[in-house]
XYZ file of C-alpha atoms in Angstrom:
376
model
C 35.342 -17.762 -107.403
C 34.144 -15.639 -104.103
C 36.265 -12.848 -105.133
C 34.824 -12.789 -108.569
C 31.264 -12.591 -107.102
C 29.663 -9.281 -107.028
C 28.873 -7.637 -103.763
C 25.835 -5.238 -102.573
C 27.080 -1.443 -102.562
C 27.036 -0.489 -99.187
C 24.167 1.958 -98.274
C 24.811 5.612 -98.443
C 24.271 7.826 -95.564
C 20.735 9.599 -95.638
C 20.781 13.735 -96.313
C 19.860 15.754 -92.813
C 17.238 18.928 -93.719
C 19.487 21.475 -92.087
C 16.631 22.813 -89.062
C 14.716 26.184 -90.034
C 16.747 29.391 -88.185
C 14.397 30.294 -85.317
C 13.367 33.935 -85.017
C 15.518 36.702 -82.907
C 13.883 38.350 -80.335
C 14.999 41.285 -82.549
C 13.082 40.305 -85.276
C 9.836 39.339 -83.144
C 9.744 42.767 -81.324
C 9.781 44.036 -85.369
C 6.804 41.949 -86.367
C 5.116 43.213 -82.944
C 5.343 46.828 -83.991
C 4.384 46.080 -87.573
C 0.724 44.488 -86.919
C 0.054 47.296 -83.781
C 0.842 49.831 -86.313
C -1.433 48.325 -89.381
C -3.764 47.919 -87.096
C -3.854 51.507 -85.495
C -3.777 52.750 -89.203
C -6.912 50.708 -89.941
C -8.996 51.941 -87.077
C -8.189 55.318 -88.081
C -9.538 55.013 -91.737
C -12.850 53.550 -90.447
C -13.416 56.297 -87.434
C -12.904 58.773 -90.849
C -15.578 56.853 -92.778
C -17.381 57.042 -89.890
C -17.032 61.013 -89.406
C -18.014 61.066 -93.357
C -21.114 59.131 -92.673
C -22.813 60.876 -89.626
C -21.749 58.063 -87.486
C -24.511 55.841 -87.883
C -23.325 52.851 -88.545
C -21.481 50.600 -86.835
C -19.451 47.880 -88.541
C -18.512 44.563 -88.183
C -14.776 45.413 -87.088
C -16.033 47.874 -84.439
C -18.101 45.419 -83.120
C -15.311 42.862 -82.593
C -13.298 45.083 -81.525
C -14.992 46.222 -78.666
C -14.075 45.229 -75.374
C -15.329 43.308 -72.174
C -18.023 45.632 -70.714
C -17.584 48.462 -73.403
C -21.142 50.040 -74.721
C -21.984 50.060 -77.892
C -22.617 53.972 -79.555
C -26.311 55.083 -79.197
C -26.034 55.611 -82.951
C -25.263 52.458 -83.410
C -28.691 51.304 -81.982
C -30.830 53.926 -82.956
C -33.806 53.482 -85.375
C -33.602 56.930 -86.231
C -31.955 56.323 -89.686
C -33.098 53.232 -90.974
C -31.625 51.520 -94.058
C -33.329 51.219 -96.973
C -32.865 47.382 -97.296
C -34.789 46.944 -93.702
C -37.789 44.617 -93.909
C -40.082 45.362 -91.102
C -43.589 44.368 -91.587
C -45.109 47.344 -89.052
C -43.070 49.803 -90.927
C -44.897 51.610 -93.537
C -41.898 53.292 -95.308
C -38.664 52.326 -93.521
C -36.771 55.306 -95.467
C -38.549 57.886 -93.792
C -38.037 58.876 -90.026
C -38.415 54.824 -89.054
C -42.159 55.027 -90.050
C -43.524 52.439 -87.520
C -47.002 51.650 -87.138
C -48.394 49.482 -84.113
C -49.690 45.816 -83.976
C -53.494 46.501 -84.407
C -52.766 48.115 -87.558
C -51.478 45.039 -89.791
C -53.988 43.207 -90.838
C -53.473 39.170 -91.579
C -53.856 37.409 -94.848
C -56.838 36.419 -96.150
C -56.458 32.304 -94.776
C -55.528 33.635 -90.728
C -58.523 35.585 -90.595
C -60.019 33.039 -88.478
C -58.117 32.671 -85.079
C -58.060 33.150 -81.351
C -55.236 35.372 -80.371
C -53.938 34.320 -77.300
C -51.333 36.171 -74.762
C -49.220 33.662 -73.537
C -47.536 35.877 -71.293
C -50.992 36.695 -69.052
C -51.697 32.972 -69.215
C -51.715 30.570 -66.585
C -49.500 27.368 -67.215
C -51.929 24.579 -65.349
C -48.877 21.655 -66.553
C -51.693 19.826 -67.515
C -52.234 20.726 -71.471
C -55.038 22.927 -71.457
C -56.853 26.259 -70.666
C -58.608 27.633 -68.092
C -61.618 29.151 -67.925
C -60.199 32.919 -67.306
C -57.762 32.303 -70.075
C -60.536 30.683 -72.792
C -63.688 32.523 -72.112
C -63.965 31.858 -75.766
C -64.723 28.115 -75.520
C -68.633 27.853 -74.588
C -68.369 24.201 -74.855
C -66.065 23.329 -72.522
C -66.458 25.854 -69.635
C -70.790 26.099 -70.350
C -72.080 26.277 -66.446
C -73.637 23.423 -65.862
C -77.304 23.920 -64.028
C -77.908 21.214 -62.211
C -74.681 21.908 -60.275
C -74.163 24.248 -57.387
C -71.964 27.510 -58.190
C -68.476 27.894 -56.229
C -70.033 31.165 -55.424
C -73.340 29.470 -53.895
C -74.079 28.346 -50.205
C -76.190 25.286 -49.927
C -79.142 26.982 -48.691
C -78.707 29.898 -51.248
C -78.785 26.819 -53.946
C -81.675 25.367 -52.293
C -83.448 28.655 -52.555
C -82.587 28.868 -56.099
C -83.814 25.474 -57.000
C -87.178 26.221 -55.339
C -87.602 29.371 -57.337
C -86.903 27.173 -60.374
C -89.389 24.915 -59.837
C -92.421 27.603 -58.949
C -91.484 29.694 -62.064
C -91.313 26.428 -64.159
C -94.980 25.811 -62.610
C -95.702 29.342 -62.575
C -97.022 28.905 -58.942
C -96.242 30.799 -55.893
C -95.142 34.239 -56.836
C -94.956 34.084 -60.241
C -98.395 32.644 -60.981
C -100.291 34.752 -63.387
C -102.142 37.966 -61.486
C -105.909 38.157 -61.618
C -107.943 41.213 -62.675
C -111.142 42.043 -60.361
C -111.898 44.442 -63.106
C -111.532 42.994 -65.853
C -113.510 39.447 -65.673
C -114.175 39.215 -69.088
C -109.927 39.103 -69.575
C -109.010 36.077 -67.235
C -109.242 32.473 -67.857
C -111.399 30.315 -65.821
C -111.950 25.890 -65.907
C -113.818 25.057 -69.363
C -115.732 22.554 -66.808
C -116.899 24.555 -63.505
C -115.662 28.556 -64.208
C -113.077 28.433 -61.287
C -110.586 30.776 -61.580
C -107.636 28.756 -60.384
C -106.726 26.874 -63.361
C -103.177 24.904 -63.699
C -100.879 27.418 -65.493
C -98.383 25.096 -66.439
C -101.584 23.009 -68.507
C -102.585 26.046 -70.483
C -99.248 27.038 -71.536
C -98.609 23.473 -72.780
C -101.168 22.339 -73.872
C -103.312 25.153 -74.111
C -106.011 23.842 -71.645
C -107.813 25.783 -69.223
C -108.804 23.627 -66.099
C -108.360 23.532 -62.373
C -106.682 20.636 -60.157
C -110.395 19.755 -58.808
C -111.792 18.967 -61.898
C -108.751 16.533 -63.091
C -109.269 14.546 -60.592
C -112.940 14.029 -61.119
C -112.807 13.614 -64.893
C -109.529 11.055 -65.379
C -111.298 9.904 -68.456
C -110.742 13.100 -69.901
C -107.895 14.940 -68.338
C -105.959 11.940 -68.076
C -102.437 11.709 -69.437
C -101.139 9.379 -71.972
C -97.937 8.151 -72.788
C -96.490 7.663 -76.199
C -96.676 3.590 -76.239
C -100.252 4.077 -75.494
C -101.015 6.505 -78.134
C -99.459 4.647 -80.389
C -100.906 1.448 -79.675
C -104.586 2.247 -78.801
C -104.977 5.065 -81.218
C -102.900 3.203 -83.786
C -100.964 6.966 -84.358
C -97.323 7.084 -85.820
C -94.638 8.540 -84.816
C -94.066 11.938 -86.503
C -97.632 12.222 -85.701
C -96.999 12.230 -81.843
C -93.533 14.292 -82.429
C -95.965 17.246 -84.233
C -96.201 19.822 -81.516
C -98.452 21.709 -83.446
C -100.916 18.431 -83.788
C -100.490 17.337 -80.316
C -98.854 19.352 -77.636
C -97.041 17.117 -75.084
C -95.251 17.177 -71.546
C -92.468 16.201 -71.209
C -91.023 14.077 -67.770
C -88.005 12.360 -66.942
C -88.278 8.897 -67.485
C -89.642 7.167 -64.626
C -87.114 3.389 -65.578
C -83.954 5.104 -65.977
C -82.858 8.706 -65.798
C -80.612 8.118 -68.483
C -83.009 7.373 -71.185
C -84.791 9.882 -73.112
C -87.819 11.886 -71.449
C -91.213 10.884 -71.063
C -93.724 12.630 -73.600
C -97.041 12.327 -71.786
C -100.722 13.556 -74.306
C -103.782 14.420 -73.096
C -106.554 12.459 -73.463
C -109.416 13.830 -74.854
C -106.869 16.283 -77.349
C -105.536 12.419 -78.809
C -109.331 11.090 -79.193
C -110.551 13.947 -80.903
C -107.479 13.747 -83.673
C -107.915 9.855 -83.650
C -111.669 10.312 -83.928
C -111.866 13.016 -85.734
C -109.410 13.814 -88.083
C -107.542 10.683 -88.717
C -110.100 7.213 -88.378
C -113.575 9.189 -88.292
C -115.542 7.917 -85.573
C -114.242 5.094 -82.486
C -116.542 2.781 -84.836
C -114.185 2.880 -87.618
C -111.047 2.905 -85.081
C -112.188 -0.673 -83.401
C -112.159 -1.908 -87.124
C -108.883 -1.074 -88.303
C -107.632 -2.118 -84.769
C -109.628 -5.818 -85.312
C -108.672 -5.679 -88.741
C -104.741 -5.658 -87.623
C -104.997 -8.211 -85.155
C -106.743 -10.524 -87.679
C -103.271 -9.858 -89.854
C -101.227 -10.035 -86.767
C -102.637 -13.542 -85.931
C -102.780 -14.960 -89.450
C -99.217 -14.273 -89.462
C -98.398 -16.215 -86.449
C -100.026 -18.982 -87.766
C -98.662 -18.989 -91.023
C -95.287 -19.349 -89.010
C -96.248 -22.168 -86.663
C -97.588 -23.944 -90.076
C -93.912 -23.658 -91.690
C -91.969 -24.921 -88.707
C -94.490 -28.058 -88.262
C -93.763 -28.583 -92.270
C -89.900 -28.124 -91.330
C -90.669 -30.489 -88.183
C -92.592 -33.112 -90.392
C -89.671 -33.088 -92.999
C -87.086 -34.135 -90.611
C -89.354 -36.643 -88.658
C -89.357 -38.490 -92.349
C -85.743 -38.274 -93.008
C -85.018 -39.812 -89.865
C -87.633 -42.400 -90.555
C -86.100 -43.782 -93.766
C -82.490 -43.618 -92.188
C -83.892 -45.872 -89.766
C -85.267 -48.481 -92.068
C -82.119 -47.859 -94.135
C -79.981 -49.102 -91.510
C -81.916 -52.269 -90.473
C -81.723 -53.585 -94.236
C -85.912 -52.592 -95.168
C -86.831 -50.124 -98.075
C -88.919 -47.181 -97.573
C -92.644 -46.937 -96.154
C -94.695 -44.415 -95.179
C -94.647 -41.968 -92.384
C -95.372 -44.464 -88.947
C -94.913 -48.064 -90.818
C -92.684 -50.341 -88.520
C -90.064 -51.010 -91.088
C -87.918 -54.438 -91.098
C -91.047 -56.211 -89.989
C -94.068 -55.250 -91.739
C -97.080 -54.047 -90.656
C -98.211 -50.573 -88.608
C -96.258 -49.860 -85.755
C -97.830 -47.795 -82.958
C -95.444 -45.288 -81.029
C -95.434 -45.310 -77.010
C -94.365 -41.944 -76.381
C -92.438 -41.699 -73.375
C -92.129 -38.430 -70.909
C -91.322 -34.805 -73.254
C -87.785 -33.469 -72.498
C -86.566 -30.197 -73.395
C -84.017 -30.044 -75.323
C -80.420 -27.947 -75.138
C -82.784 -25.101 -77.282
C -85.710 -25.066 -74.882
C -88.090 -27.592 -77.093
C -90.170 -30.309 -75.894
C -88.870 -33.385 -76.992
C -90.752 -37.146 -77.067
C -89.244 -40.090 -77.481
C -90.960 -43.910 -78.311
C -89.611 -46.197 -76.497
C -89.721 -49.327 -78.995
C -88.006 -47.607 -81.987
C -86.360 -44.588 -80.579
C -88.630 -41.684 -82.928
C -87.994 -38.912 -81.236
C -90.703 -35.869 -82.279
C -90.600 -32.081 -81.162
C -93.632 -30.960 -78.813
C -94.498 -27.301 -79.772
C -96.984 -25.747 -76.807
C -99.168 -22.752 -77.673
């Protein structure tokens, strides 16, 4: 029975590749010749095509083939012959003699016509993002001197100079206060009130008024100077009526409660009375009317207010009335009945408190009312 059974072959032996025949130096040396000769042959047909061509142009394989420290041909470089496929925005016809033209002559498109050209190369790099004044003399808003500050180039008492200058020629006083004619009287301007000849410059440019220091001083009623709450409140003007130059020429001074705010606009007097007088109300009869005639309004108004919040007061002192008698088992009654009893009940106010809002408050002391105490 085992030697019946049928047994595994036993494996063949695996096939050996037979190792490729390495090279002779013989036949190395051979290959060696062959590639220094195709390759000696090849430079020679290009150095011909070269010759053929004027020897202009360089190829590719010349310029691999070139050597550590080796130059390249000037012909090679030169712009002299151009090619025909060159695009070169400064050149105006590449074909002929390199026809170059310089920077100033190309003009941008029609959407870069607006621009600041700047040389980066004459710039100086601050490492802080932005320009300098040498390098963006363009850019008013930024680098505007600023006059209330002293120049670099300045000393303190050349500055101090300068600000006093200021201020006379801003006065026109000093040396540049109008000259004066001995010859020709009829040509200068003198006070409108006593003829003198030394009349405040600064006034009659402004506001047009001839009249000396003296006579300001005696005549406040006239000469005086208003600001623009009082205009507007005692001459009952408006606004655009006080911003009219034209209509009423003002001064203007920094404001007096904070230099921050906007300037002071001071009026004369008697120019604001004769346009309130005048022109706009008529006579200071019919002002004083339209200025009772307002406060009438003003003060019908306020009473009209106090009238809703006592209704507003009154409502709630009557809610809380009827939640009182509510709660101690009565029905309703009228505004002060002692409920759960019968009968009138009479308060006993005690002391007024004020309240978390700032309101008197009384209180009675039998059944707790408490009523709101308005003072006027």
């Amino acid at each position: 029975m085992i030697s019946g059974r049928p047994s595994t072959p036993p494996p063949q032996p695996a096939t050996t590749v037979p190792p490729a025949s390495s090279l002779t130096p013989e036949q190395v040396k051979r290959i060696e010749i062959n590639r220094l000769k195709a390759k000696a042959l090849r430079d020679q047909r290009e150095a011909e095509a070269r010759k053929q061509n004027g020897g202009s142009s360089l190829t590719r394989s010349d310029s691999n083939n070139l050597t550590a420290g080796q130059k390249r041909a000037h012909s090679a470089i030169s712009t002299s012959n151009v090619p025909a496929t060159l695009r070169d925005g400064r050149s105006k016809d590449p074909a002929k003699d390199g026809g170059f033209r310089p920077l100033e002559d190309i003009q941008p498109a029609r959407n870069f016509t607006k621009y600041v050209e700047y040389d980066f190369s004459k710039m100086t790099d601050t490492k802080g993002g932005f320009l300098t004044a040498e390098d963006d003399p363009h850019n008013k808003a930024l680098y505007m001197p600023n006059a209330e500050e002293k120049p670099a180039h300045m000393t303190l008492k050349e500055w101090e100079r300068h600000q006093l200058l200021r201020s006379l020629r801003d006065r026109k006083e000093g040396p540049f206060e109008p000259g004066l004619s001995v010859l020709k009287k009829e040509g200068n301007k003198v006070c409108r009130e006593c003829g003198s000849l030394e009349i405040d410059w600064k006034w009659e440019e402004i506001f047009g008024c001839a009249i000396c220091s003296s006579c300001k001083e005696k005549l406040p009623e006239k000469y005086s100077l208003l600001t623009k709450t009082e205009a507007r409140e005692d001459y009952l003007l408006t606004d655009p009526e006080l911003k009219d130059e034209e209509l009423l020429p003002h001064l203007e001074r920094p404001n007096p409660h904070k230099s921050t705010w906007n300037n002071m606009m001071l009026f004369l007097r008697y120019q604001v009375e004769e346009y309130a007088f005048g022109k706009k109300w008529g006579s200071a009869e019919a002002l004083d009317e339209e200025f009772n005639r307002r406060e009438k309004e003003k003060k019908k108004r306020k009473e009209d207010k106090f009238k809703s919040k006592l209704q507003e007061l009154k409502k709630k002192t009557r809610v809380d009335a009827y939640r009182r008698s509510r709660k101690a088992g009565g029905g309703g009654g009228k505004f002060g009945d002692e409920m759960g009893r019968g009968g009138k009940h009479t308060h006993t106010w005690g002391r007024s408190v004020e309240n978390a809002e700032g309101i008197g408050v009384k209180t009675c002391v039998e059944c707790g009312m408490e009523v709101e105490e308005l003072e006027f």
